[in-house]
Coordinates of C-alpha atoms in Angstrom, one line a residue:
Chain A
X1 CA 7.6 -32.3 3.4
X2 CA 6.9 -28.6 2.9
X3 CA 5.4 -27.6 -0.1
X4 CA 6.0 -23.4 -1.2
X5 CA 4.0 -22.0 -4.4
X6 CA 6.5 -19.5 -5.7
X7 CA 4.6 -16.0 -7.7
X8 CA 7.0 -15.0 -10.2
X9 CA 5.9 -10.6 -9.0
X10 CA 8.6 -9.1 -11.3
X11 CA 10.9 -10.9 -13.7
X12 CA 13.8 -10.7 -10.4
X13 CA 11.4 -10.8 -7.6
X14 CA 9.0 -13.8 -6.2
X15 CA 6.7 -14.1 -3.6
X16 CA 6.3 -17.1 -2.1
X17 CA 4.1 -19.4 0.3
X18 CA 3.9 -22.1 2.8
X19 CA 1.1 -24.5 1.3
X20 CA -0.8 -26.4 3.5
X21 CA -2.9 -28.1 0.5
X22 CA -3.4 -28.1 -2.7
X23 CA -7.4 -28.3 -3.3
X24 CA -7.4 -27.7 -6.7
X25 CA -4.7 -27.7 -9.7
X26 CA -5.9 -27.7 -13.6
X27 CA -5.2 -26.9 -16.8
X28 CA -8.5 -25.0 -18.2
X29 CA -8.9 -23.7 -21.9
X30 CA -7.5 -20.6 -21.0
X31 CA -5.1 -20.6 -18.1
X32 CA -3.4 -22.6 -15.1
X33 CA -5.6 -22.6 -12.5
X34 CA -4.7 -23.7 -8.5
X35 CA -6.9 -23.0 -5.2
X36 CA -4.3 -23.8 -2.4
X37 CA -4.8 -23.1 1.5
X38 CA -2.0 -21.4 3.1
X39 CA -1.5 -20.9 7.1
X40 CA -1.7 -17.3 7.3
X41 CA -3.5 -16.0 4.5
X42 CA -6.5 -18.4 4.3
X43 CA -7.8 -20.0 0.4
X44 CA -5.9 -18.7 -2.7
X45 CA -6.4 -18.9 -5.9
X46 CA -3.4 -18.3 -8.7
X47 CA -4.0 -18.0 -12.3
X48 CA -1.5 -18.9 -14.3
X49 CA 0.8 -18.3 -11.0
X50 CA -0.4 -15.3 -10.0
X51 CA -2.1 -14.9 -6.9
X52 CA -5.2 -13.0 -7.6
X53 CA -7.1 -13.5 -4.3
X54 CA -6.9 -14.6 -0.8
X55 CA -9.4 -15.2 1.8
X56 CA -7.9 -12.9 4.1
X57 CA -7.5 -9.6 2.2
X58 CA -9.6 -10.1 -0.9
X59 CA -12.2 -7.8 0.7
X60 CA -9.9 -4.4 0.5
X61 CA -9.8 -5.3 -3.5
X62 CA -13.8 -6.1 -4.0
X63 CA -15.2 -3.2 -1.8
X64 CA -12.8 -0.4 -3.6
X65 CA -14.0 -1.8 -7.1
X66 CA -17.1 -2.2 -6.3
X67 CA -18.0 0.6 -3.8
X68 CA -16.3 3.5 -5.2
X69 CA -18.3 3.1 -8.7
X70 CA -21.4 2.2 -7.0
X71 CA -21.3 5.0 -4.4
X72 CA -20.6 7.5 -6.9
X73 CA -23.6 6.5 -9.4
X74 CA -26.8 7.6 -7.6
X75 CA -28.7 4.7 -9.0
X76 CA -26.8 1.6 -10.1
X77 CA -29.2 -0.8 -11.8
X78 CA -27.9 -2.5 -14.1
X79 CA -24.0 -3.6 -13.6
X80 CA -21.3 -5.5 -15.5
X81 CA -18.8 -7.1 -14.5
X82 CA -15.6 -8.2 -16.9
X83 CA -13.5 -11.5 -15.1
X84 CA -14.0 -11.5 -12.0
X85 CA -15.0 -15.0 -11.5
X86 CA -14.0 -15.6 -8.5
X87 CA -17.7 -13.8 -7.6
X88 CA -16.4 -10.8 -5.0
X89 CA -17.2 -8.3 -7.0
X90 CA -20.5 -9.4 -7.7
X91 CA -20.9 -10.4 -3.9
X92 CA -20.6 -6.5 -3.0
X93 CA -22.3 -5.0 -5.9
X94 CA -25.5 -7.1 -4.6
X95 CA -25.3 -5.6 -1.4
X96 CA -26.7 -2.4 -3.0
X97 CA -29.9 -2.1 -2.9
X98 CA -30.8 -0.1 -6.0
X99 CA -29.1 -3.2 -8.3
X100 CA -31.4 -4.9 -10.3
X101 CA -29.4 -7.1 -12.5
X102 CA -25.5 -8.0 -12.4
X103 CA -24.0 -9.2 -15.6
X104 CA -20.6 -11.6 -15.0
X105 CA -19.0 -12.0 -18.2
X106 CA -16.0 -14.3 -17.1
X107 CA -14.6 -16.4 -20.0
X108 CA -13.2 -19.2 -18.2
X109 CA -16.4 -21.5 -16.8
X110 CA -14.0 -23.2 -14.9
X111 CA -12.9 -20.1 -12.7
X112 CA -16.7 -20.0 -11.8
X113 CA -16.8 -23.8 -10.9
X114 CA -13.7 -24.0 -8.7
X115 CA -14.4 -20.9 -6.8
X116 CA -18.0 -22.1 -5.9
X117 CA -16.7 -24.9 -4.8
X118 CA -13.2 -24.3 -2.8
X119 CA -14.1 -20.3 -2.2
X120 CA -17.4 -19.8 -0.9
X121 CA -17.1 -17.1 0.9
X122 CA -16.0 -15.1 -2.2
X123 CA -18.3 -16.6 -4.8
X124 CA -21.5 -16.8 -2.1
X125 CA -23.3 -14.0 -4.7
X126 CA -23.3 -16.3 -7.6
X127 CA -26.7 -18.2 -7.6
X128 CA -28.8 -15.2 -6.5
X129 CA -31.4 -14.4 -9.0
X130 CA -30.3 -10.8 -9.6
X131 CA -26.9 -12.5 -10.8
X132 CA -26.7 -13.4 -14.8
X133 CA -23.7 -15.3 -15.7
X134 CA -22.4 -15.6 -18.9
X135 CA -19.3 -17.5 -20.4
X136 CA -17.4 -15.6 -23.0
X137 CA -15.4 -12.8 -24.0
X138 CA -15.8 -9.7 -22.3
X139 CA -14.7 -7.7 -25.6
X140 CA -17.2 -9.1 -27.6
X141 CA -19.9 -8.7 -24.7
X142 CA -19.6 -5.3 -24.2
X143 CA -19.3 -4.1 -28.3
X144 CA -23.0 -6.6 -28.8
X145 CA -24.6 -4.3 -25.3
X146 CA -24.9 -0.4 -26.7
X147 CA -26.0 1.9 -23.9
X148 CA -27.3 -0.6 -21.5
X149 CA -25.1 -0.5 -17.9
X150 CA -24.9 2.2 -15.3
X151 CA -21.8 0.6 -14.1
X152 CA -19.0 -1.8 -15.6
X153 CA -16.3 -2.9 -13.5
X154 CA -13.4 -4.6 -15.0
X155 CA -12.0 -7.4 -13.1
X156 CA -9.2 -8.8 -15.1
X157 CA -6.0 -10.4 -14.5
X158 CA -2.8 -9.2 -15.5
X159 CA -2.4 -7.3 -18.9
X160 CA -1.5 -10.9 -20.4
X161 CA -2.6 -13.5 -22.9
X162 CA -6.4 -13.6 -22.3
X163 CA -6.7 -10.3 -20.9
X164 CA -4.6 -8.3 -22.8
X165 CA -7.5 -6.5 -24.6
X166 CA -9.1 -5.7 -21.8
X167 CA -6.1 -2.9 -21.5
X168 CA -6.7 -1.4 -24.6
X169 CA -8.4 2.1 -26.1
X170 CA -10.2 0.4 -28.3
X171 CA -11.7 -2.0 -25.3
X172 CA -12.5 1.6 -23.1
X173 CA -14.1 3.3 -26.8
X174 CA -16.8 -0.3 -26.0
X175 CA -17.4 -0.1 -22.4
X176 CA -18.2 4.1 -23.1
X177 CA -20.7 2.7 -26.0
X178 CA -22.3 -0.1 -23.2
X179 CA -22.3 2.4 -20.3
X180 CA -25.2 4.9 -20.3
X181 CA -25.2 8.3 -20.6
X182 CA -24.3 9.1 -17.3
X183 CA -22.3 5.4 -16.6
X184 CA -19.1 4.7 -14.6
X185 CA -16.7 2.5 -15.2
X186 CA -13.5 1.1 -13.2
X187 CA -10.8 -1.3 -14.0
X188 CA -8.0 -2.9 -11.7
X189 CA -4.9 -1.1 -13.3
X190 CA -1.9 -2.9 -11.8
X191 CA 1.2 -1.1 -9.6
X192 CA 2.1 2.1 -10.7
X193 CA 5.8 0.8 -9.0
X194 CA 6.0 -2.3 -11.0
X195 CA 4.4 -1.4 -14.0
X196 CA 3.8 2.5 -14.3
X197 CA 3.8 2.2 -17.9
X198 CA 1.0 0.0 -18.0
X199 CA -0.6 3.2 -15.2
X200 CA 0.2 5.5 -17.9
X201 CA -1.1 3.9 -21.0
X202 CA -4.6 3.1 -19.5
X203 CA -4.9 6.1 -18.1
X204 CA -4.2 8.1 -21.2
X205 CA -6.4 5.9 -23.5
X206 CA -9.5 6.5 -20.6
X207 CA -9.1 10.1 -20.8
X208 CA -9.0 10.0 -24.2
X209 CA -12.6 8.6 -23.9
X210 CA -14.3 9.8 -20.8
X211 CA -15.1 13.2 -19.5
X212 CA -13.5 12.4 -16.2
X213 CA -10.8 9.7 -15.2
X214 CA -9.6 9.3 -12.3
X215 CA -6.9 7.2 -10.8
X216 CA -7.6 5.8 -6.9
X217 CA -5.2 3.8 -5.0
X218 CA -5.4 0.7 -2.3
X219 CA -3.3 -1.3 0.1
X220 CA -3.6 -5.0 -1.3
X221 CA -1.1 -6.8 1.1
X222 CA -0.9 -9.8 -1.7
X223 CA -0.7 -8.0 -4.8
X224 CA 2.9 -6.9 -6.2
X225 CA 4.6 -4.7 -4.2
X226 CA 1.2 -3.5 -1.8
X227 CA -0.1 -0.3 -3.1
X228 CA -2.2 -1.0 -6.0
X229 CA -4.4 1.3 -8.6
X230 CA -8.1 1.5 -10.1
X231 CA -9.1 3.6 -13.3
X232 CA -12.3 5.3 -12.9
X233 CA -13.7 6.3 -16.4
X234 CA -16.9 8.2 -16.3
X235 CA -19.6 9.8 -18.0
X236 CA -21.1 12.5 -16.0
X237 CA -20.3 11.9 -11.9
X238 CA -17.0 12.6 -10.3
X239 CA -16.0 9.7 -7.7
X240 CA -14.0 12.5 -6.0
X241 CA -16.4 14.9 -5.4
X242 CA -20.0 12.6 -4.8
X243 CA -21.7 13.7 -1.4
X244 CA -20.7 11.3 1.1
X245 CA -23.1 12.4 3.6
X246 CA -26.0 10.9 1.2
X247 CA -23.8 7.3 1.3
X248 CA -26.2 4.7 3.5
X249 CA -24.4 2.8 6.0
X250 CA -23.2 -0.6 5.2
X251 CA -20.6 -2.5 7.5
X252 CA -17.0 -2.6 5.9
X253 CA -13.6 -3.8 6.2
X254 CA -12.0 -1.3 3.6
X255 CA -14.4 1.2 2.8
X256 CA -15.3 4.1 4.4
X257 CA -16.8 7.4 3.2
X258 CA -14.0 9.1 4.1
X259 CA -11.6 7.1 2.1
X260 CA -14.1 7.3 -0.7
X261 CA -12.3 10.5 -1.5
X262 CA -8.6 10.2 -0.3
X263 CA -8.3 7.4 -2.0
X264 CA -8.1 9.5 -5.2
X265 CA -4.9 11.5 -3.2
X266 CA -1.7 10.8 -5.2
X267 CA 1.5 10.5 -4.2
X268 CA 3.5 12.4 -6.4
X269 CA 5.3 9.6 -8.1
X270 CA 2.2 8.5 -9.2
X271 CA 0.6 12.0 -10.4
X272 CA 3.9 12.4 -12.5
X273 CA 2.7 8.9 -14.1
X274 CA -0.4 10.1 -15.2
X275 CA 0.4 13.6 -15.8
X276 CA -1.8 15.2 -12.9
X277 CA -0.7 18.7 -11.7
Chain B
X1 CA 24.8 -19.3 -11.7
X2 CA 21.7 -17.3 -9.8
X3 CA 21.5 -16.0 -6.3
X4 CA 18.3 -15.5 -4.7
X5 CA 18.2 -13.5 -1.1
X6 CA 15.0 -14.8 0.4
X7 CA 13.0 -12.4 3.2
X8 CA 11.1 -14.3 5.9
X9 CA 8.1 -11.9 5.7
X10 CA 5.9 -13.7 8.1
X11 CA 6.0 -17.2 9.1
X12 CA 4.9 -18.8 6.2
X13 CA 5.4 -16.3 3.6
X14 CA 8.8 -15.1 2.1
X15 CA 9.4 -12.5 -0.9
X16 CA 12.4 -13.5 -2.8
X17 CA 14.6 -11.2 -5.1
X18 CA 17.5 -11.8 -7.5
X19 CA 21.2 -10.8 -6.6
X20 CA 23.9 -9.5 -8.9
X21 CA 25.9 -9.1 -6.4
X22 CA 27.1 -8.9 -2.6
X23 CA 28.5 -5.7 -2.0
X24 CA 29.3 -6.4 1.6
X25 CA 27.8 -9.7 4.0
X26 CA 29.4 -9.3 7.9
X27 CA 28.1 -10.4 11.2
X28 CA 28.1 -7.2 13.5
X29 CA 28.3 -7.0 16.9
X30 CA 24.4 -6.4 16.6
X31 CA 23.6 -8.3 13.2
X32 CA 23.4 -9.8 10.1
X33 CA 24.1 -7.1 8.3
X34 CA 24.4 -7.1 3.7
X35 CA 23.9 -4.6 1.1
X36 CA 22.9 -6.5 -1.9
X37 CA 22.6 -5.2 -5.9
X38 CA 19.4 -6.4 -7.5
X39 CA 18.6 -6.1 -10.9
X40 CA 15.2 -4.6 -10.4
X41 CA 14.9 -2.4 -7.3
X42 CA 18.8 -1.2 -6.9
X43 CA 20.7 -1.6 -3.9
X44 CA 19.1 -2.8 -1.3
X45 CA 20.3 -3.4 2.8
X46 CA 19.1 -6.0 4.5
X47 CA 19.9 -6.3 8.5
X48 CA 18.9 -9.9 10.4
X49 CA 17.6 -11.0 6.5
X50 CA 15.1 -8.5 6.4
X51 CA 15.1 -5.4 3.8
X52 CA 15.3 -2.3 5.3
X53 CA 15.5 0.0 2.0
X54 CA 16.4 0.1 -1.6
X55 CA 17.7 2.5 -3.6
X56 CA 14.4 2.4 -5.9
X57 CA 12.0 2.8 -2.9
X58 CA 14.0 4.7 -0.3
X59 CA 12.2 7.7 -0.7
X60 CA 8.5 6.8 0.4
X61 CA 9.6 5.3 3.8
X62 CA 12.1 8.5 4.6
X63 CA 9.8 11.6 3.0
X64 CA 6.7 10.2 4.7
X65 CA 8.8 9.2 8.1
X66 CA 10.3 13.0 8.3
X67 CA 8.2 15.7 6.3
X68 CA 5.1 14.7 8.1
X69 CA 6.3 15.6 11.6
X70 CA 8.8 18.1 10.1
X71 CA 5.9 20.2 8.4
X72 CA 3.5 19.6 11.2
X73 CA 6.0 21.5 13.8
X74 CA 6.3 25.4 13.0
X75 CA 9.9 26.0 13.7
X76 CA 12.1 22.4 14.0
X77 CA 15.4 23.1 14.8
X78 CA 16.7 20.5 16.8
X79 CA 15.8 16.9 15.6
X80 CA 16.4 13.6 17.1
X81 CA 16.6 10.5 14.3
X82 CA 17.0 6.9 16.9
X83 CA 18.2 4.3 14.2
X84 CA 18.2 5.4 10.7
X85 CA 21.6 4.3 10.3
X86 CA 21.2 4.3 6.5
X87 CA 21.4 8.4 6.7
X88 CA 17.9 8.4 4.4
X89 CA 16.0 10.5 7.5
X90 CA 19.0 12.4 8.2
X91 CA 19.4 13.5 4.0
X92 CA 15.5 14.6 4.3
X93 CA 15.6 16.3 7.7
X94 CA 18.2 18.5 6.5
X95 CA 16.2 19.7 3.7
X96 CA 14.4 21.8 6.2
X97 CA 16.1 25.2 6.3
X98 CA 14.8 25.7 10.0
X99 CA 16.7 23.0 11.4
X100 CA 19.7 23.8 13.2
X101 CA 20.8 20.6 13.9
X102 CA 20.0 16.6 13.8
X103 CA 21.7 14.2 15.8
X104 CA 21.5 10.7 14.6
X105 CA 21.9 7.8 17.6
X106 CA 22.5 4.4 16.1
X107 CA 23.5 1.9 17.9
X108 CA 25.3 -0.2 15.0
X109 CA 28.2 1.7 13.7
X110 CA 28.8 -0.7 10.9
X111 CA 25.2 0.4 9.3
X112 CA 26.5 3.9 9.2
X113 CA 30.0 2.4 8.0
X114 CA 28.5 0.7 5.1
X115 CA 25.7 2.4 4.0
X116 CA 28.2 5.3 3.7
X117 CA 30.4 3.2 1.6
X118 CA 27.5 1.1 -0.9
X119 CA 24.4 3.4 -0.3
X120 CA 25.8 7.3 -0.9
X121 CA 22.3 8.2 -2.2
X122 CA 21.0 7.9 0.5
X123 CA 23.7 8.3 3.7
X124 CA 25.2 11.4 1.6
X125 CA 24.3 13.9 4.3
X126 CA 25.7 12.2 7.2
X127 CA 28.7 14.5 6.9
X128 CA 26.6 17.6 6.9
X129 CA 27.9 20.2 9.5
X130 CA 24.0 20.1 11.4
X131 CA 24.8 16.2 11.5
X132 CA 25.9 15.0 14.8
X133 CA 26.2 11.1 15.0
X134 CA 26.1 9.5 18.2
X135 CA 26.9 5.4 18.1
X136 CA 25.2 3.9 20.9
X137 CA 21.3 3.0 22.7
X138 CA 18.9 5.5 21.9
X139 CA 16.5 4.4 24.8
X140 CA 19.4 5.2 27.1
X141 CA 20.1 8.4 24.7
X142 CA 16.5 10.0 25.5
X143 CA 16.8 8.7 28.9
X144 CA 19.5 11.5 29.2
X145 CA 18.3 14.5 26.7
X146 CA 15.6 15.7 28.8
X147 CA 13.1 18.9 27.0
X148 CA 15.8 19.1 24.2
X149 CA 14.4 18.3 20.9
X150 CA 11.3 19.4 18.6
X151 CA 11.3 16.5 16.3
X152 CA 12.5 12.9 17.2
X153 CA 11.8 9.8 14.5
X154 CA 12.1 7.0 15.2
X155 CA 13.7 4.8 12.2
X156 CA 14.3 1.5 13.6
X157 CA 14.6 -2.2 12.6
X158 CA 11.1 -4.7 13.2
X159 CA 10.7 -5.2 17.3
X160 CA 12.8 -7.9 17.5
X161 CA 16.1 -8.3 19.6
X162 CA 18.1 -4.8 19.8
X163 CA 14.8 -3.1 18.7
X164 CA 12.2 -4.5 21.1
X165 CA 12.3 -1.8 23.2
X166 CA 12.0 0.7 21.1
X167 CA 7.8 -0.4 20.9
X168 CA 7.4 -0.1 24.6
X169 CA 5.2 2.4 26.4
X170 CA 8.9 2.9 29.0
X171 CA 10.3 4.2 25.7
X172 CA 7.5 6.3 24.8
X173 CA 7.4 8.2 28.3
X174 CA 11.3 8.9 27.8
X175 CA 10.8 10.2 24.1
X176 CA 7.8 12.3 25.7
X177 CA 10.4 13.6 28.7
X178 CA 13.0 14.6 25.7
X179 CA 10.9 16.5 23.4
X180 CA 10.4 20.5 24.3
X181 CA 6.8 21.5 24.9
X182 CA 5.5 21.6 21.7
X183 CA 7.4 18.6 20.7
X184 CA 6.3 15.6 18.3
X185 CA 7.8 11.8 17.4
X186 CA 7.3 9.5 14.8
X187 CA 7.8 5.9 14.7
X188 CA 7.7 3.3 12.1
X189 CA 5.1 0.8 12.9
X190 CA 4.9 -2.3 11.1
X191 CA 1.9 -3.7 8.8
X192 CA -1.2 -3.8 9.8
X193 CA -2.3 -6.9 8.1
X194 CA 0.4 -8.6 9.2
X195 CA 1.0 -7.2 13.0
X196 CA -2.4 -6.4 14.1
X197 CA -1.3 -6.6 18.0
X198 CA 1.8 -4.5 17.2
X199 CA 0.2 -1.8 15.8
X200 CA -2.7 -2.0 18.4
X201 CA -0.2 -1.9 21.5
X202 CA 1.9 0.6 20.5
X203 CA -0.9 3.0 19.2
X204 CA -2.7 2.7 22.7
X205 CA 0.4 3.2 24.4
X206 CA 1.4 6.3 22.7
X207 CA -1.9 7.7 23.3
X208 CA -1.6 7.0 27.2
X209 CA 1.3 9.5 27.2
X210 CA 0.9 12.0 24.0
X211 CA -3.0 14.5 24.0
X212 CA -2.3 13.9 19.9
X213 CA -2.0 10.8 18.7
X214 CA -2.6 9.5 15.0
X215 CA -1.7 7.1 12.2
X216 CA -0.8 7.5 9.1
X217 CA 0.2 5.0 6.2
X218 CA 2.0 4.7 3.1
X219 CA 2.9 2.3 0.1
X220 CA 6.2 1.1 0.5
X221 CA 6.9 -1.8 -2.2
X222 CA 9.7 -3.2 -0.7
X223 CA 8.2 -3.8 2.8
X224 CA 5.8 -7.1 3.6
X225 CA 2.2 -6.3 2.8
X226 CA 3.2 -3.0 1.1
X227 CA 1.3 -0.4 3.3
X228 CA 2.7 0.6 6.2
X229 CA 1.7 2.2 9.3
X230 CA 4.0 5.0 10.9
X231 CA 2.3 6.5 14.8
X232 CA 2.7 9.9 16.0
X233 CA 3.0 11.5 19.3
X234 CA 2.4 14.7 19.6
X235 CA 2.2 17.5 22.2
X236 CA 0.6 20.3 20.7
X237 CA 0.2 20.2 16.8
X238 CA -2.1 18.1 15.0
X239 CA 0.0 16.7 12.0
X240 CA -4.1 16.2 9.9
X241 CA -4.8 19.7 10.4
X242 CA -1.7 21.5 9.6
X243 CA -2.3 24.5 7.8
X244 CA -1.2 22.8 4.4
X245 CA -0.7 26.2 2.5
X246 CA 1.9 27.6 4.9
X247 CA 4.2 24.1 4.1
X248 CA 7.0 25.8 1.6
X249 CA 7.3 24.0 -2.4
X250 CA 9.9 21.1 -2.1
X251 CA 10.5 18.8 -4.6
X252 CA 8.6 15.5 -3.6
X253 CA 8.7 11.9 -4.9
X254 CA 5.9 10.7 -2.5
X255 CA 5.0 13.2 -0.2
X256 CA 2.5 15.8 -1.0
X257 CA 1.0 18.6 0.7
X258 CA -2.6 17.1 -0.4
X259 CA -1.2 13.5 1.4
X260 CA -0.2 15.3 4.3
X261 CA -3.9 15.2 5.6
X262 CA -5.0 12.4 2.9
X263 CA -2.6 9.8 4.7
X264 CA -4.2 9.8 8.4
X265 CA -7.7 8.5 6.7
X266 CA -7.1 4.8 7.5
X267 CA -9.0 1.8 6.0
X268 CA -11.8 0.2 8.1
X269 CA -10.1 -2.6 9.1
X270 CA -7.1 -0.2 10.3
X271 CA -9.4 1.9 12.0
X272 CA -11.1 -1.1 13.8
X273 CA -7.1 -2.4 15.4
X274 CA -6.1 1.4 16.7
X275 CA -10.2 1.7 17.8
X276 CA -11.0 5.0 15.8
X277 CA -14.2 5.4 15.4

């Protein structure tokens, strides 16, 4: 018997993939969750039937939200992240050394659970003692924290159900109160193919916000249609323009200091979306 | 009733996409060859089961593939496209006011017949005046145009059956023998997540034969893993330090003259399989 999971990408398009075994398949309060191993892209975990991360390319996702935020801020103590319970995103913000605390507000416990248990490599981060985890909403988290984080990364699913606030102005009007007065922030903002009005909106409420909002770009070889964006929202330090000379070495997959700043090159289809000149 | 058209991307890994309609199924004398219409990304051609373009995505794959080398060489006037059957390098090439003329060698003469027919978006310039098509090998085609062209591309299928040899170092030393001195080639070059070794091989044996040799990538939706790698050969120019001002305002979907340069910085993990340090 072969056994396919089948990612609904677009309402006319699917990916799908060989399953070697299923290692986990619940129902949790908030979503469907699975952890299946495939042949040629290692552990995955779907929510709801979408992938959100493999074991083979989740890296080029965590280092790009992590790293660009973290590189541009010249002292990142205190950090939040929003979702992201898989634990990458922590994993890399810990590598920094300046970090002295990491927040994970992930509302679904049992994300956390499965993921330390079937996804180490990703979740490895999650028991160090600079880590704080906390089960709840991310909305509400950041609104009750005024003026508290250097950096907040927003590592949500797909603008749906649960998440669907976390792609909203009045959500970005919160994380500028949380952030201090010189804070960054970044959020996974979907394909600007598949979805460039979701591009558009988010970007538009940010600017609305920040002082400078930027839009970068990554190749995530499992995410819809490969080419996927990050909103930059911040305070006082431009991502494009920080001094990579002054960035310490740390071994990478994605990452590089050069990338650091072409990452934030458009293609034009993608500056019309936002309305960059 | 629905109809599905299902794309072996790797092994164990297919992307799968909705059909309105088959505008034209045929076996060739080189392959499986079918233009379908799909609600979501327009026409699309698929040779041998595998998409080669759509009408919503066409343009990253053939403005990176020509205005690259195009805007890299000073003065192209003669410019060979091998495969490209689809007339989408052909339409862009011809946007260039310096070139003189662009012969097109593909070996499948029902591509041109039927992309022509279901695809005029994209073959519409293959009647051009500078157009010359040529049906037949194009590694025995370079083999016989010695010091002849500025500019060749080349647009071919994944190297499999009739395009295997077009990823050989053989090939490589003819395409060197049939460029003029100041020459430079393109080639499409797979993923690099997905075809490490390809990517590898023909990168290092380009840069056996060519003093300039570099990689560039770009987000194509519609191909497996979504950024793609594209190497160039070149004899004298380098295509990351063109002077980016003297490149003439041309209305762009993708390209830009800021990507120009922004393109060649690669990911680690990229940088790590062509060994750039």
């Amino acid at each position: 018997m072969e056994m396919w999971v089948k990612e609904m990408q677009i309402e006319d398009a699917a990916m799908t993939y060989k399953v070697n075994q299923t290692l986990v398949r619940k129902k949790t309060k908030y979503q469907d969750l699975a952890i299946v191993d495939t042949e040629s892209l290692g552990r995955m975990l779907l929510l709801d039937g979408i992938v959100q991360t493999t074991t083979k390319d989740e890296y080029v996702y965590h280092e790009m939200i992590v790293h660009i935020p973290l590189f541009t801020h010249p002292n990142p103590k205190k950090v939040l992240v929003v979702g992201g319970g898989d634990g990458g995103a922590i994993r890399e913000i810990l590598r920094h050394k300046s970090v002295e605390k990491a927040v994970l507000c992930e509302i679904d416990q049992d994300v956390i659970t499965e993921c330390k248990k079937y996804l180490p490599e990703i979740s490895c981060s999650l028991d160090d003692p600079r880590c704080e985890i906390v089960i709840g909403d991310g909305i509400k988290y950041v609104k009750e924290h005024k003026n508290e984080f250097d950096v907040i990364i927003v590592d949500s699913t797909d603008p749906l159900n649960a998440a669907e606030g976390l792609f909203g102005g009045n959500f970005y009007n919160d994380v500028y109160d949380s952030l201090k007065e010189d804070g960054i922030f970044v959020a996974q903002t979907e394909s600007p193919f598949y979805l460039p009005d979701v591009v558009k909106r988010v970007f538009s409420d940010v600017r609305k916000i920040f002082p400078i909002t930027k839009l970068f770009m990554a190749g995530i070889p499992t995410y819809p249609g490969g080419y996927w964006s990050f909103t930059v929202g911040s305070k006082k330090y431009d991502p494009q323009n920080v001094d990579t000379s002054k960035i310490p070495e740390m071994p990478m997959k994605y990452y590089t200091k050069d990338l650091h700043k072409a990452c934030f090159v458009l293609p034009q289809y993608i500056k019309d979306i936002i309305g960059e000149k």
